[in-house]
Amino acid sequence: GDFAKVDLHRRVRCGFPEVVFGQGKTAAQIEAIFRKLLEHGQGGLVTRIGPEVAAHLKAAFPEGEHNVAGRTFRVVGPDGVEPKVGRVVIVTAGTSDLPVAEEARVTAEAWNCEVSLIADVGVAGLHRLLHQLPRLGDADCLVVVAGMEGALPSVVGGLVACPVIAVPTSIGYGAHFHGLAALLGMLNSCASNVVVVNIDAGFNGGHIAGLIARR
Amino acid sequence: GDFAKVDLHRRVRCGFPEVVFGQGKTAAQIEAIFRKLLEHGQGGLVTRIGPEVAAHLKAAFPEGEHNVAGRTFRVVGPDGVEPKVGRVVIVTAGTSDLPVAEEARVTAEAWNCEVSLIADVGVAGLHRLLHQLPRLGDADCLVVVAGMEGALPSVVGGLVACPVIAVPTSIGYGAHFHGLAALLGMLNSCASNVVVVNIDAGFNGGHIAGLIARR
Amino acid sequence: GDFAKVDLHRRVRCGFPEVVFGQGKTAAQIEAIFRKLLEHGQGGLVTRIGPEVAAHLKAAFPEGEHNVAGRTFRVVGPDGVEPKVGRVVIVTAGTSDLPVAEEARVTAEAWNCEVSLIADVGVAGLHRLLHQLPRLGDADCLVVVAGMEGALPSVVGGLVACPVIAVPTSIGYGAHFHGLAALLGMLNSCASNVVVVNIDAGFNGGHIAGLIARR
Amino acid sequence: GDFAKVDLHRRVRCGFPEVVFGQGKTAAQIEAIFRKLLEHGQGGLVTRIGPEVAAHLKAAFPEGEHNVAGRTFRVVGPDGVEPKVGRVVIVTAGTSDLPVAEEARVTAEAWNCEVSLIADVGVAGLHRLLHQLPRLGDADCLVVVAGMEGALPSVVGGLVACPVIAVPTSIGYGAHFHGLAALLGMLNSCASNVVVVNIDAGFNGGHIAGLIARR
Amino acid sequence: GDFAKVDLHRRVRCGFPEVVFGQGKTAAQIEAIFRKLLEHGQGGLVTRIGPEVAAHLKAAFPEGEHNVAGRTFRVVGPDGVEPKVGRVVIVTAGTSDLPVAEEARVTAEAWNCEVSLIADVGVAGLHRLLHQLPRLGDADCLVVVAGMEGALPSVVGGLVACPVIAVPTSIGYGAHFHGLAALLGMLNSCASNVVVVNIDAGFNGGHIAGLIARR
Amino acid sequence: GDFAKVDLHRRVRCGFPEVVFGQGKTAAQIEAIFRKLLEHGQGGLVTRIGPEVAAHLKAAFPEGEHNVAGRTFRVVGPDGVEPKVGRVVIVTAGTSDLPVAEEARVTAEAWNCEVSLIADVGVAGLHRLLHQLPRLGDADCLVVVAGMEGALPSVVGGLVACPVIAVPTSIGYGAHFHGLAALLGMLNSCASNVVVVNIDAGFNGGHIAGLIARR
Amino acid sequence: GDFAKVDLHRRVRCGFPEVVFGQGKTAAQIEAIFRKLLEHGQGGLVTRIGPEVAAHLKAAFPEGEHNVAGRTFRVVGPDGVEPKVGRVVIVTAGTSDLPVAEEARVTAEAWNCEVSLIADVGVAGLHRLLHQLPRLGDADCLVVVAGMEGALPSVVGGLVACPVIAVPTSIGYGAHFHGLAALLGMLNSCASNVVVVNIDAGFNGGHIAGLIARR
Amino acid sequence: GDFAKVDLHRRVRCGFPEVVFGQGKTAAQIEAIFRKLLEHGQGGLVTRIGPEVAAHLKAAFPEGEHNVAGRTFRVVGPDGVEPKVGRVVIVTAGTSDLPVAEEARVTAEAWNCEVSLIADVGVAGLHRLLHQLPRLGDADCLVVVAGMEGALPSVVGGLVACPVIAVPTSIGYGAHFHGLAALLGMLNSCASNVVVVNIDAGFNGGHIAGLIARR
Ligand SMILES: Nc1ncnc2c1ncn2[C@@H]1O[C@H](COP(=O)(O)O)[C@@H](O)[C@H]1O
Ligand SMILES: Nc1ncnc2c1ncn2[C@@H]1O[C@H](COP(=O)(O)O)[C@@H](O)[C@H]1O
Ligand SMILES: Nc1ncnc2c1ncn2[C@@H]1O[C@H](COP(=O)(O)O)[C@@H](O)[C@H]1O
Ligand SMILES: Nc1ncnc2c1ncn2[C@@H]1O[C@H](COP(=O)(O)O)[C@@H](O)[C@H]1O
Ligand SMILES: [Mg+2]
Ligand SMILES: [Mg+2]
Ligand SMILES: [Mg+2]
Ligand SMILES: [Mg+2]
Ligand SMILES: [Mg+2]
Ligand SMILES: [Mg+2]
Ligand SMILES: [Mg+2]
Ligand SMILES: [Mg+2]
């Protein structure tokens, strides 16, 4: 349609097909974009969709997978069956950060990385994190997802040698200001291997981690 | 003078004499207030003073002590020679947080607490903090002073059983916004024994810690 | 489950079991965490739950108590029947601050403190507060809950000798910015025995007050 | 000159001549504006001037008065010798709020009101304020000047029947954000006879108080 | 009940009975407060109520008046039948500012002032305002209600000799930030007879205007 | 009615009739304003209306046009049938910016400009934009609508010689803060032919573009 | 040098040579850029320079003009001697806004427009503005420069038919937040022919006004 | 000394020795830390130092290198002479962003990467950037340094396949708010290979780029 100019060259230019930002798009619009991508031999991944849009896409592309918590839908393209390359480990501070972590997981998997998830190891109970040190040390790239004070990336960053992608979440209340507290914390991290993406941006976290881990 | 109504009842009402906020006051004004306090048998403590004011006060009250880093001047009153009660431990994330920690130290000492200081144990090098666990565990009240992402109080709070007074500092740059990042981090701490005072408020941190430690 | 790593050591380390932050968790998740805590001889307390979750928990743990206004549910553990230690007094500026005060009350009671509540004594009608002076003076620790301009902790702080935990609430409108006005007021309090927790953080206020009052 | 269009009709339209905002104007520009006002039988008042500008104006208008703390210069015009009408009382929370209070005083005096000043009666030592109740009750309009948490107008507002003009000051630090904390506190005052002007706006506070007190 | 301490002395102290802030109170709570006020010979006024609360109050107090747009309910007390004193004129910039203006109107009428309303005379069509000059000139106090850029109080303030109470509204979008743009505009007004109350604070605007107009 | 003072002179003064801001107005109010405009030979355009209001207006003015995405309703007046003058090109960064672009389109068409729309040419796929260079170069004025980082106006501005009206949208999440990120980006554009209107202000963008293009 | 890539094509692409942003550049760097521009037959204009840089440039290019208030230096290029096209009128609210207005003036003159300036006609003295109506009506494009509440563009916009470029200035104090208040006011203008540039951006205001006026 | 706990394990744990944050440290403190690092066979790098500190360090460590623009001083340790691994390309939008870029360059060089710098290729003159495409395509990791609207990382991100580290700078004025505008722009980038570090954080940008490029 006229409403979208699908960036079919992106896979060539950037190594990864365009991913559809589902928020504010109709199911029909997303279906049309997916058809165009598939026609050109590229897989489709859409983020930030609700259950109705997911149901529509599942009907249109029965082979696709819906990640309920992560609010994504993915159709693996002809190019999607390579061997796995690179290890991404996703870590969350609390249980409530899981939806953002799932969005990151699906995205990193779309890069054909080996992805694993460690949940609920926030800094107020440090032993929980220290138990996971071996798994952290194995990663090619870490994604650390945290709300509240967003301190986990700094602590993790000081324990590992690989890059840490910090994803602030909007989990918190009051002076959290919908993720601002966690975001600022992460931007001011005293650990120098920490970089930051937008609040709740599981997609960006998983994407860049996959890109780095594959190198 | 007419410019100030010294709150001489405060020691009775609140257990601690009024402390003079030096910022924006002249040396002569502070001297006058000190004289009034001393006349009434109370010690004098002034915070946030520059070197000229300190020199003036040293000349006026040779027995007084000037803490250069902490920017305080204190004259011990007739009531200032009780035995020490309660242990306050002050912890800083970085070297640059020391002036705020010194202001806290002087204030807690004015409560006749036993005060000690552990500097530069920020969360990006966790082993430095873990080495200090025994000293942390001995405290009746902790004051944790940190700039940058302000993560240290959360980590410390999860390791001890006593109250933690978190003092955010303005040490940082860019998205630190003069201490806002550290302040928000501390207010959103996932450790439930953490309470917060104003940015750079070493005085408040030391004061409340002394008050709690003496109980 | 895999979604949570219950911090069973916290009671040992910090003197108080982990409290579940209910927001964003399912009733089943909370039930599972409670069962784990109870298995280990610890009581369960969950905050920020809605009526459906409360009903589910009441069915699962009939001996538990639901505080409707405070939005908490508590199952007293085997360790919950000590004699009361320490007096916590909770004060609110207005009637609308009561839900936050109730969250504080339940939490301080879980510390086995004697807790009482004085409501609606905001600063625009000072005599109401002055009538309560004797009760204020009896407390080991005060929790002062206020929205709007958040002035009550400063006034109370100047009248008592014990620590004052200030809890800003989101009660207000316009330039209140969901509690920011009250929070900033409290952080800038001219009373030096005032410390601050997050906006609407009744849990944190009650927790730290219990911790201090028991000392 | 061409740089300014002096609003000579303002005295007719609004009952008070234009007051010159000195910040960013040269001494020569201010002198020229004063000459124009005086030619038209109006007095001159300039605010926010430094010592050099004041010296220049004193040389040009030896009969004028320089208020050093308030940073104003005033030349009484031919119209400036009426009997006093209306009582304005200016109250400050702290000693450091005095410069703003002085700007208010000079302005209210330019309305030919009877003006008095009560300094350093902040809310953390309530007895100081309560001692002044009779003087507060006598006022036709109050100006309450406060920095830090800006709580004083709420407390005063609840004790009197006349309008209270709240002037937040930039006195404070950290989360005070140059007066924002005090401003927000005053805008959210629970006392309904409180209205607010800009941070450090002693001129506006004194002006409106004079206008009201004269009625 | 225990939930509220009605400030029955306020009428004596401040000349006006306590007004109930309805937001977050139940109909039963408000009814109880009204009964207490009426027992003591004071009228009742509640603001910020929804239609269900209004219906409940109408049933309980059939003589009371519900202002639908202004979201108020008022029962005139035995003291409510004096002759009118003082003229308040309320001005709005746009049609959408009317609910706030109605809240102001009801409140000023509760002071027994003569109140009139001029709507939709925003600054982008100046002739509309200039046509109303005679009515503006007659007022003892003006209340100017405006959203968007909040420029109307400055323009009105420059045209009249009486005080102007500026009430910013949350009408606007985007960079209006729920009234912040209008609020800041009014606080920075170049007209010196302008004072400001909180965003959407029709009650405060009407209250202070009535207080001033009656003098 | 009394609720609105329709600015019938605006067409004479400003060359364009008053446009009704539909938000917060009832269908009946809008109908009444339209009837008044049409009586005076002016067309009616209302923005920011929902489907029910649109249905009411369609019933009242069957000749009117409802733009569903743009949320506008327009009745062409007797003056609406001149030949087209001036070319406006509207460009969007993403598909989700289309509603704002449609509001701009309807408004520019009401100026009798020739209007065209290029969608989804955001800066992360630059070739999409470069393909449109000839169409961009033909415009008399461009309207560039973008959310997220709001970078498109800067890039477009550097490629053309005509004015660029930048319209930030609220499309984004997290640190987008409802359009603030895009707005600040555009205000700081390094391209000097870029000017900015409010967030989501399609009306303002289309209006000013029409005004410029017709010159 | 290597430090800058002068955009020599800009005159072709955008109709106007690159203008040098002087802030943070050395006199030598600016001289080098000017030489490059002149070599290619283009004039040079630099903004935001201090007196030392200006002196250096005057020595290097004696034919250049230094606008002291506007802080610009301009060397007219071989292309700079066309007849004047288009009328730009620049309006300021106060005397203190003049430096920004001068920057705008120099820039619009570099477009070879006829430029005039009307100073100190702020909205609190409306007659001053109304006297200038004929001059305003003659403009092809207006630049309105205002600090404080930034209301002038709305009032001017409602009086004229041409585009109004609003330039907020940082003139103000307190809740002005260095121009934020004026900026937000202008972005929320109810006059639909108003567009906005950055705070203190006299260059941008003058540039776009020249571009529009020449059409 | 007691003032610092040098994290000598960091090279083992994280692959890179601790870098000294020079801001707020004395020359003597930095010298002491360097001596400790060198004793342990690690090189020393300090950032954010002024000229006096640099002179002191040059005297103490004559073999060290001072980067004047970048405000760094580096002493290559015994471990500093490996062959170069990985290509980092640093890109700046403007000339004024160079100091931040230099800090990044020195840091990435300390990782023994091959580092090159492309300056002044901001988005308003796109051809300048497009000329550099081959060099951009060769990088293992890009660092993109930009102030003003911060759009460059999005455009670059869409043209390359490697990770892009976006470093916002405080270069700008007015609504730039000391780098906030650029920071928010970068966090909201529509290019998914963009991650962000703090404002002016050249150190962090160079560090993470080196870490990634070496992989
Ligand atoms: N209402 C509350 N506000 C803030 N923190 C809470 C609250 N309730 C529980 N917590 C803390 O949240 C932690 C548990 O978070 P979670 O793992 O998400 O259940 C506990 O250790 C408590 O300290
Ligand atoms: N200190 C002050 N704060 C705010 N406004 C002031 C102050 N002093 C004078 N004014 C106002 O500024 C206007 C004059 O501004 P100007 O034309 O720049 O001299 C006068 O009409 C006064 O209302
Ligand atoms: N979508 C819109 N955004 C901003 N302003 C608008 C919009 N639609 C109409 N307006 C302006 O709002 C004014 C009318 O406001 P009102 O009197 O409330 O209908 C008109 O003169 C238009 O300039
Ligand atoms: N310019 C800089 N910006 C941010 N962090 C830095 C900078 N330079 C050094 N650091 C970090 O600061 C830590 C040391 O802080 P300190 O203990 O205060 O010297 C190091 O581990 C670095 O990761
Ligand atoms: Mg947990
Ligand atoms: Mg250190
Ligand atoms: Mg009450
Ligand atoms: Mg005092
Ligand atoms: Mg209207
Ligand atoms: Mg797209
Ligand atoms: Mg003026
Ligand atoms: Mg350049």
Short mmCIF file of C-alpha atoms in Angstrom, two decimals, chain D residues 35-136:
data_model
loop_
_atom_site.label_atom_id
_atom_site.label_comp_id
_atom_site.label_asym_id
_atom_site.label_seq_id
_atom_site.Cartn_x
_atom_site.Cartn_y
_atom_site.Cartn_z
CA ARG D 35 14.17 61.32 33.43
CA LYS D 36 11.20 60.65 31.18
CA LEU D 37 9.07 59.43 34.10
CA LEU D 38 10.04 62.40 36.27
CA GLU D 39 9.33 64.86 33.43
CA HIS D 40 5.80 63.46 33.44
CA GLY D 41 5.43 63.87 37.19
CA GLN D 42 5.90 60.18 37.99
CA GLY D 43 8.36 58.67 40.44
CA GLY D 44 10.96 56.15 39.32
CA LEU D 45 11.64 52.70 40.73
CA VAL D 46 14.14 50.26 39.28
CA THR D 47 14.70 46.68 40.49
CA ARG D 48 17.50 44.13 40.03
CA ILE D 49 20.42 46.51 39.75
CA GLY D 50 24.03 45.95 40.74
CA PRO D 51 26.22 48.32 42.79
CA GLU D 52 27.72 50.15 39.76
CA VAL D 53 24.34 50.99 38.33
CA ALA D 54 23.23 52.10 41.80
CA ALA D 55 26.25 54.41 42.11
CA HIS D 56 25.52 55.94 38.69
CA LEU D 57 21.88 56.55 39.63
CA LYS D 58 22.81 58.01 43.03
CA ALA D 59 25.07 60.49 41.24
CA ALA D 60 22.35 61.36 38.74
CA PHE D 61 19.53 61.53 41.30
CA PRO D 62 21.05 62.40 44.68
CA GLU D 63 17.60 62.49 46.29
CA GLY D 64 17.00 58.81 45.33
CA GLU D 65 17.29 55.88 47.74
CA HIS D 66 19.30 52.73 47.11
CA ASN D 67 18.16 49.60 48.99
CA VAL D 68 21.35 47.53 48.98
CA ALA D 69 19.97 44.15 50.00
CA GLY D 70 16.88 44.57 47.83
CA ARG D 71 18.94 45.80 44.85
CA THR D 72 16.50 48.64 44.09
CA PHE D 73 16.79 52.38 43.50
CA ARG D 74 13.86 54.70 43.97
CA VAL D 75 13.23 58.36 43.26
CA VAL D 76 10.05 59.55 44.92
CA GLY D 77 7.98 61.58 42.44
CA PRO D 78 5.83 64.64 43.09
CA ASP D 79 2.97 62.19 43.62
CA GLY D 80 4.79 60.29 46.34
CA VAL D 81 3.73 62.19 49.41
CA GLU D 82 0.30 60.98 50.34
CA PRO D 83 -0.58 59.67 53.81
CA LYS D 84 -0.01 55.95 54.30
CA VAL D 85 -2.92 53.65 53.42
CA GLY D 86 -3.12 49.95 54.26
CA ARG D 87 -0.84 47.63 56.25
CA VAL D 88 1.41 45.11 54.52
CA VAL D 89 3.33 42.61 56.63
CA ILE D 90 6.22 40.72 55.04
CA VAL D 91 7.30 37.45 56.66
CA THR D 92 10.38 35.38 55.84
CA ALA D 93 11.14 31.75 56.66
CA GLY D 94 14.89 32.27 56.92
CA THR D 95 17.59 34.89 57.10
CA SER D 96 18.68 34.15 53.55
CA ASP D 97 15.28 35.15 52.17
CA LEU D 98 15.83 38.77 53.25
CA PRO D 99 16.97 40.22 49.87
CA VAL D 100 13.73 39.12 48.25
CA ALA D 101 11.77 40.49 51.20
CA GLU D 102 13.53 43.85 50.87
CA GLU D 103 12.58 44.10 47.18
CA ALA D 104 8.99 43.48 48.27
CA ARG D 105 9.23 46.06 51.03
CA VAL D 106 10.49 48.86 48.79
CA THR D 107 7.76 48.14 46.26
CA ALA D 108 4.96 48.08 48.79
CA GLU D 109 6.29 51.31 50.26
CA ALA D 110 6.14 52.87 46.81
CA TRP D 111 2.35 52.27 47.07
CA ASN D 112 2.41 54.38 50.27
CA CYS D 113 1.50 51.45 52.46
CA GLU D 114 2.68 50.94 56.02
CA VAL D 115 5.07 48.03 55.69
CA SER D 116 6.70 45.87 58.37
CA LEU D 117 8.95 42.81 58.19
CA ILE D 118 9.16 39.68 60.38
CA ALA D 119 12.24 37.59 59.59
CA ASP D 120 13.31 33.99 60.24
CA VAL D 121 10.14 32.35 61.49
CA GLY D 122 10.28 29.13 59.44
CA VAL D 123 8.03 26.18 60.22
CA ALA D 124 10.61 23.94 61.90
CA GLY D 125 10.43 26.18 64.99
CA LEU D 126 6.74 26.95 65.12
CA HIS D 127 6.77 28.91 68.40
CA ARG D 128 8.69 31.69 66.64
CA LEU D 129 5.77 32.15 64.26
CA LEU D 130 3.06 31.77 66.89
CA HIS D 131 4.65 34.62 68.88
CA GLN D 132 3.96 36.89 65.93
CA LEU D 133 0.28 36.05 65.57
CA PRO D 134 -0.98 39.48 66.71
CA ARG D 135 1.16 41.26 64.12
CA LEU D 136 0.02 38.85 61.43
#
